[in-house]
Each structure stands twice: as C-alpha cells, then as structure tokens.
PDB file of C-alpha atoms in Angstrom:
ATOM      1  CA  MET T  20       0.145   0.054  -0.115  1.00 52.00           C
ATOM      2  CA  THR T  21       1.252   3.611  -0.624  1.00 53.00           C
ATOM      3  CA  LYS T  22       1.652   6.300   1.739  1.00 51.00           C
ATOM      4  CA  LYS T  23      -0.071   9.528   0.348  1.00 51.00           C
ATOM      5  CA  LYS T  24       1.360  12.759   0.458  1.00 51.00           C
ATOM      6  CA  SER T  25      -0.250  15.268   2.113  1.00 46.00           C
ATOM      7  CA  PRO T  26      -0.343  17.965   0.074  1.00 49.00           C
ATOM      8  CA  LYS T  27       2.166  21.021   0.997  1.00 48.00           C
ATOM      9  CA  ALA T  28       0.872  23.823   3.012  1.00 43.00           C
ATOM     10  CA  LYS T  29       0.554  27.563   1.180  1.00 48.00           C
ATOM     11  CA  ALA T  30       1.678  30.117   2.900  1.00 45.00           C
ATOM     12  CA  PRO T  31      -0.026  34.017   3.656  1.00 46.00           C
ATOM     13  CA  ASP T  32       0.506  35.728   1.243  1.00 50.00           C
ATOM     14  CA  TYR T  33       1.527  39.419   2.924  1.00 45.00           C
ATOM     15  CA  GLY T  34       2.265  41.210   0.147  1.00 49.00           C
ATOM     16  CA  PRO T  35       5.376  42.676  -0.414  1.00 48.00           C
ATOM     17  CA  TYR T  36       6.021  43.650   2.621  1.00 47.00           C
ATOM     18  CA  MET T  37       4.385  42.014   5.369  1.00 54.00           C
ATOM     19  CA  MET T  38       5.496  39.560   7.713  1.00 58.00           C
ATOM     20  CA  PRO T  39       4.566  38.441  10.719  1.00 62.00           C
ATOM     21  CA  CYS T  40       5.642  40.203  13.788  1.00 62.00           C
ATOM     22  CA  MET T  41       8.716  38.189  15.879  1.00 65.00           C
ATOM     23  CA  PRO T  42       8.007  37.271  18.682  1.00 67.00           C
ATOM     24  CA  PHE T  43       9.244  38.885  21.896  1.00 66.00           C
ATOM     25  CA  PRO T  44      12.383  37.813  23.732  1.00 68.00           C
ATOM     26  CA  LYS T  45      11.853  35.878  27.237  1.00 70.00           C
ATOM     27  CA  THR T  46      14.135  38.279  28.328  1.00 71.00           C
ATOM     28  CA  ARG T  47      14.554  41.728  28.860  1.00 69.00           C
ATOM     29  CA  HIS T  48      17.864  44.139  28.469  1.00 71.00           C
ATOM     30  CA  GLU T  49      18.024  45.436  32.475  1.00 73.00           C
ATOM     31  CA  SER T  50      17.966  49.015  30.931  1.00 71.00           C
ATOM     32  CA  TRP T  51      14.367  47.705  29.765  1.00 68.00           C
ATOM     33  CA  PRO T  52      13.118  45.609  32.248  1.00 69.00           C
ATOM     34  CA  GLN T  53       9.525  44.126  31.900  1.00 73.00           C
ATOM     35  CA  HIS T  54       7.907  45.463  35.094  1.00 76.00           C
ATOM     36  CA  LYS T  55       5.297  43.056  37.330  1.00 81.00           C
ATOM     37  CA  GLU T  56       1.599  45.164  36.851  1.00 87.00           C
ATOM     38  CA  SER T  57      -0.650  44.781  38.819  1.00 89.00           C
ATOM     39  CA  VAL T  58      -3.333  44.691  35.557  1.00 93.00           C
ATOM     40  CA  LYS T  59      -2.998  41.954  32.800  1.00 94.00           C
ATOM     41  CA  TRP T  60      -4.950  42.309  29.194  1.00 95.00           C
ATOM     42  CA  ASN T  61      -8.232  40.649  28.273  1.00 96.00           C
ATOM     43  CA  ALA T  62      -9.832  41.488  25.520  1.00 95.00           C
ATOM     44  CA  LYS T  63     -13.104  41.331  27.058  1.00 96.00           C
ATOM     45  CA  LYS T  64     -13.102  43.968  29.600  1.00 97.00           C
ATOM     46  CA  HIS T  65     -10.899  46.037  27.601  1.00 97.00           C
ATOM     47  CA  LEU T  66     -11.750  46.791  24.130  1.00 96.00           C
ATOM     48  CA  GLN T  67     -14.738  48.584  23.356  1.00 97.00           C
ATOM     49  CA  TRP T  68     -14.587  48.778  19.541  1.00 92.00           C
ATOM     50  CA  GLU T  69     -16.589  51.716  18.090  1.00 92.00           C
ATOM     51  CA  ASN T  70     -16.001  52.048  14.023  1.00 88.00           C
ATOM     52  CA  PRO T  71     -15.100  55.079  13.115  1.00 91.00           C
ATOM     53  CA  GLU T  72     -17.785  57.470  10.626  1.00 88.00           C
ATOM     54  CA  TYR T  73     -15.811  57.326   7.770  1.00 88.00           C
ATOM     55  CA  ARG T  74     -12.690  56.456   5.524  1.00 87.00           C
ATOM     56  CA  MET T  75     -10.494  58.201   3.723  1.00 88.00           C
ATOM     57  CA  ASN T  76      -8.766  56.516   0.647  1.00 84.00           C
ATOM     58  CA  LEU T  77      -5.149  58.292  -0.848  1.00 84.00           C
ATOM     59  CA  ASP T  78      -8.303  59.618  -3.962  1.00 86.00           C
ATOM     60  CA  PHE T  79      -9.361  61.523  -1.154  1.00 87.00           C
ATOM     61  CA  LYS T  80     -13.328  59.263  -1.475  1.00 87.00           C
ATOM     62  CA  LYS T  81     -14.974  57.600   1.542  1.00 88.00           C
ATOM     63  CA  VAL T  82     -14.336  54.462   1.406  1.00 80.00           C
ATOM     64  CA  LYS T  83     -16.552  51.322   4.014  1.00 73.00           C
ATOM     65  CA  PRO T  84     -14.247  49.590   6.093  1.00 65.00           C
ATOM     66  CA  SER T  85     -13.611  46.179   4.613  1.00 61.00           C
ATOM     67  CA  LYS T  86     -10.873  43.051   5.686  1.00 58.00           C
ATOM     68  CA  ASN T  87     -10.666  42.999   1.676  1.00 58.00           C
ATOM     69  CA  ALA T  88     -10.078  46.122   0.712  1.00 58.00           C
ATOM     70  CA  LYS T  89      -7.389  46.941  -1.841  1.00 62.00           C
ATOM     71  CA  ASP T  90      -8.251  51.111  -1.382  1.00 59.00           C
ATOM     72  CA  ASP T  91      -5.054  52.556  -0.171  1.00 75.00           C
ATOM     73  CA  LEU T  92      -6.675  54.307   3.246  1.00 77.00           C
ATOM     74  CA  ALA T  93      -5.329  57.277   4.071  1.00 82.00           C
ATOM     75  CA  TYR T  94      -6.780  58.098   7.775  1.00 88.00           C
ATOM     76  CA  SER T  95     -10.121  57.956   8.967  1.00 89.00           C
ATOM     77  CA  ALA T  96     -11.760  60.222  11.500  1.00 90.00           C
ATOM     78  CA  PRO T  97     -11.299  59.498  14.933  1.00 92.00           C
ATOM     79  CA  PHE T  98     -12.009  55.993  17.185  1.00 93.00           C
ATOM     80  CA  ARG T  99     -13.131  53.764  20.818  1.00 96.00           C
ATOM     81  CA  VAL T 100     -11.133  51.065  20.830  1.00 96.00           C
ATOM     82  CA  LEU T 101     -11.200  51.021  25.005  1.00 97.00           C
ATOM     83  CA  SER T 102     -13.729  50.567  27.329  1.00 98.00           C
ATOM     84  CA  LYS T 103     -14.019  52.707  30.378  1.00 98.00           C
ATOM     85  CA  GLU T 104     -11.858  49.949  32.809  1.00 98.00           C
ATOM     86  CA  GLY T 105      -9.405  49.435  29.505  1.00 97.00           C
ATOM     87  CA  ILE T 106      -8.496  53.315  29.810  1.00 97.00           C
ATOM     88  CA  ARG T 107      -8.245  53.342  33.310  1.00 97.00           C
ATOM     89  CA  CYS T 108      -5.991  50.545  32.996  1.00 97.00           C
ATOM     90  CA  LEU T 109      -3.695  51.032  30.884  1.00 96.00           C
ATOM     91  CA  ARG T 110      -3.440  54.747  32.077  1.00 95.00           C
ATOM     92  CA  LYS T 111      -2.239  52.678  35.143  1.00 95.00           C
ATOM     93  CA  THR T 112       0.512  51.225  33.104  1.00 94.00           C
ATOM     94  CA  ILE T 113       1.879  55.028  31.877  1.00 93.00           C
ATOM     95  CA  ALA T 114       2.580  56.285  35.682  1.00 93.00           C
ATOM     96  CA  ASP T 115       3.123  53.219  35.759  1.00 92.00           C
ATOM     97  CA  HIS T 116       6.298  53.867  34.237  1.00 91.00           C
ATOM     98  CA  GLU T 117       6.966  57.624  34.624  1.00 90.00           C
ATOM     99  CA  SER T 118      10.273  56.821  35.822  1.00 90.00           C
ATOM    100  CA  PHE T 119      10.511  56.139  32.028  1.00 89.00           C
ATOM    101  CA  VAL T 120       9.900  59.629  30.575  1.00 90.00           C
ATOM    102  CA  LYS T 121      12.749  61.747  29.271  1.00 89.00           C
ATOM    103  CA  ARG T 122      12.132  65.435  28.059  1.00 86.00           C
ATOM    104  CA  ASN T 123      14.507  67.198  25.272  1.00 81.00           C
ATOM    105  CA  GLU T 124      14.252  70.365  23.961  1.00 78.00           C
ATOM    106  CA  ARG T 125      12.191  69.253  21.265  1.00 75.00           C
ATOM    107  CA  GLN T 126      10.101  67.251  23.439  1.00 76.00           C
ATOM    108  CA  LYS T 127       9.540  69.140  26.644  1.00 75.00           C
ATOM    109  CA  GLY T 128       5.927  67.179  27.814  1.00 80.00           C
ATOM    110  CA  GLY T 129       7.783  64.470  27.509  1.00 86.00           C
ATOM    111  CA  ILE T 130       8.312  61.586  25.999  1.00 86.00           C
ATOM    112  CA  LEU T 131       7.357  57.401  27.481  1.00 89.00           C
ATOM    113  CA  ARG T 132       9.675  54.980  25.240  1.00 86.00           C
ATOM    114  CA  GLY T 133       9.461  50.748  25.305  1.00 84.00           C
ATOM    115  CA  LEU T 134       5.900  50.751  26.455  1.00 87.00           C
ATOM    116  CA  GLY T 135       5.575  48.244  25.064  1.00 83.00           C
ATOM    117  CA  TYR T 136       8.960  46.273  25.898  1.00 81.00           C
ATOM    118  CA  MET T 137       8.451  46.826  28.967  1.00 86.00           C
ATOM    119  CA  SER T 138       5.029  46.443  29.756  1.00 88.00           C
ATOM    120  CA  LYS T 139       2.640  42.899  29.648  1.00 88.00           C
ATOM    121  CA  PHE T 140      -0.545  44.726  29.174  1.00 93.00           C
ATOM    122  CA  ASN T 141       0.417  47.093  26.120  1.00 90.00           C
ATOM    123  CA  GLU T 142       2.336  44.186  24.482  1.00 86.00           C
ATOM    124  CA  GLU T 143      -0.713  41.585  25.056  1.00 89.00           C
ATOM    125  CA  PHE T 144      -3.131  44.581  23.977  1.00 92.00           C
ATOM    126  CA  LEU T 145      -0.499  45.386  20.895  1.00 87.00           C
ATOM    127  CA  HIS T 146      -0.694  41.877  19.197  1.00 85.00           C
ATOM    128  CA  ASP T 147      -4.001  40.065  20.155  1.00 89.00           C
ATOM    129  CA  PRO T 148      -5.693  39.343  18.246  1.00 87.00           C
ATOM    130  CA  ALA T 149      -9.377  40.693  18.188  1.00 90.00           C
ATOM    131  CA  PHE T 150      -7.318  43.550  18.281  1.00 91.00           C
ATOM    132  CA  LEU T 151      -5.286  42.940  15.246  1.00 88.00           C
ATOM    133  CA  ASP T 152      -8.305  42.031  13.141  1.00 86.00           C
ATOM    134  CA  ARG T 153     -10.507  45.336  13.855  1.00 88.00           C
ATOM    135  CA  VAL T 154      -7.398  47.293  13.294  1.00 88.00           C
ATOM    136  CA  GLU T 155      -7.035  45.595   9.788  1.00 84.00           C
ATOM    137  CA  GLU T 156     -10.390  45.978   9.265  1.00 83.00           C
ATOM    138  CA  ILE T 157     -10.837  49.485   9.275  1.00 83.00           C
ATOM    139  CA  ALA T 158      -6.993  49.485   7.345  1.00 82.00           C
ATOM    140  CA  GLY T 159      -8.656  47.198   3.780  1.00 79.00           C
ATOM    141  CA  CYS T 160      -4.948  45.029   4.470  1.00 77.00           C
ATOM    142  CA  ARG T 161      -2.931  42.257   6.674  1.00 76.00           C
ATOM    143  CA  LEU T 162      -0.912  44.723   9.884  1.00 78.00           C
ATOM    144  CA  TYR T 163       1.689  43.093  12.297  1.00 76.00           C
ATOM    145  CA  PRO T 164       2.941  44.672  15.204  1.00 76.00           C
ATOM    146  CA  ALA T 165       6.510  46.748  14.686  1.00 73.00           C
ATOM    147  CA  THR T 166       9.164  43.919  15.141  1.00 69.00           C
ATOM    148  CA  PHE T 167      11.139  46.356  16.706  1.00 69.00           C
ATOM    149  CA  GLY T 168       9.518  45.884  20.228  1.00 66.00           C
ATOM    150  CA  SER T 169      10.748  48.138  21.911  1.00 68.00           C
ATOM    151  CA  HIS T 170       8.664  51.244  19.825  1.00 73.00           C
ATOM    152  CA  ILE T 171       5.254  49.477  19.648  1.00 78.00           C
ATOM    153  CA  THR T 172       4.194  52.205  21.975  1.00 83.00           C
ATOM    154  CA  GLN T 173       5.472  55.727  22.380  1.00 84.00           C
ATOM    155  CA  VAL T 174       3.551  57.851  24.684  1.00 87.00           C
ATOM    156  CA  ASN T 175       4.051  61.695  23.770  1.00 82.00           C
ATOM    157  CA  PHE T 176       3.133  64.478  27.239  1.00 82.00           C
ATOM    158  CA  GLY T 177       2.136  67.248  26.545  1.00 76.00           C
ATOM    159  CA  ARG T 178       0.607  70.280  28.287  1.00 70.00           C
ATOM    160  CA  VAL T 179      -3.305  71.528  28.805  1.00 69.00           C
ATOM    161  CA  GLY T 180      -2.688  75.014  27.224  1.00 69.00           C
ATOM    162  CA  GLU T 181       0.243  75.443  25.332  1.00 65.00           C
ATOM    163  CA  LYS T 182       0.211  76.406  21.997  1.00 68.00           C
ATOM    164  CA  SER T 183       2.415  74.119  20.166  1.00 63.00           C
ATOM    165  CA  ASN T 184       2.037  70.973  19.200  1.00 62.00           C
ATOM    166  CA  VAL T 185       3.243  68.016  21.501  1.00 60.00           C
ATOM    167  CA  GLU T 186       5.959  66.993  18.503  1.00 63.00           C
ATOM    168  CA  SER T 187       6.969  68.868  15.291  1.00 62.00           C
ATOM    169  CA  TRP T 188       5.541  66.656  13.191  1.00 63.00           C
ATOM    170  CA  HIS T 189       2.361  65.822  14.865  1.00 59.00           C
ATOM    171  CA  PHE T 190      -1.075  68.364  15.007  1.00 56.00           C
ATOM    172  CA  ASP T 191      -1.438  66.384  18.543  1.00 50.00           C
TER     173      ASP T 191
END
C-alpha cells in the first residue's frame, strides 16, 4: 500500500512588505526591564470597539471598512478602541512607568518610549488578535505590530493650553 503525500500547506500571502511579527524575547535587557504589573490584559474587559464614522482613501474618497479592500487607506475618523476599564488600566501602566519619561528641548512635555516592551499589558494589547482584526478591517489590509518591540508603544506628553504641538511633526 502506498502512502499518500499530504498536500503542502500554502504560505499566506503577506504582500511585498508584510510579515508576521517576531515573538518578543523571553528576557529583557537590564535597561528595558519588563515590570510586574497589577493589571493584566483582557480583550473582553478592555476593548470597546466603535467603528470610525468614515474612512478616506488616497484619492480622498470615503470608503467603507472591509478586510478585503484594496483602497489605499489614507486616514479615518477617530474611533473608540478601549472601554473605561481599558483606559484606566492603560493609564495605570503609563503612570507606573513615569520614571522612564525623558524630556528634551523638542519634547518638553516628555516622551515615554518602549512601553510596549516594558509593559506586558501593552505588549498583549497590541498583539491581541481581536484588536488586530478590527484595525485591519479599518485599514483594509493585513497588519502586524512593529517587529522592533521597543517602539510599539510611545507616549508623548503635552501640557493643556500649550500653544505648540506635542511633537514638531505631529498635530497633537
């Protein structure tokens, strides 16, 4: 009796520039430790998705969200992602890492880099399949978090009433 060969699984098409994110390292560099946190990511508790009112493509035409769209998303209207509990937990992780905020002439309010690397809550949030699926639906294509983990969450701080932007190339 001859054994049938199983068909070779076809690799997913990630397009010319898309690839799955590399897994996070199990250990962290001593200058970027992952801290013990009192909050743990839970998509059912922390996500509260509200679709944007509109999406615009690169021709500045309104388009409907669709995972199969190939319409070159330019931008969307702001939309809600986190529940009140999700916002509370995210703010807690930011506050818990306040000692890592840096200030300079360009970023007077401060900048917190590497939160997605130092915070398990943020790491799991940004790699959560439910979150990624919904963002992909708006973008109209497959997305992956940045593979350079120390930059997957950056928080820019500003001051209420300040006349300048939080960052020189932002309109925050």
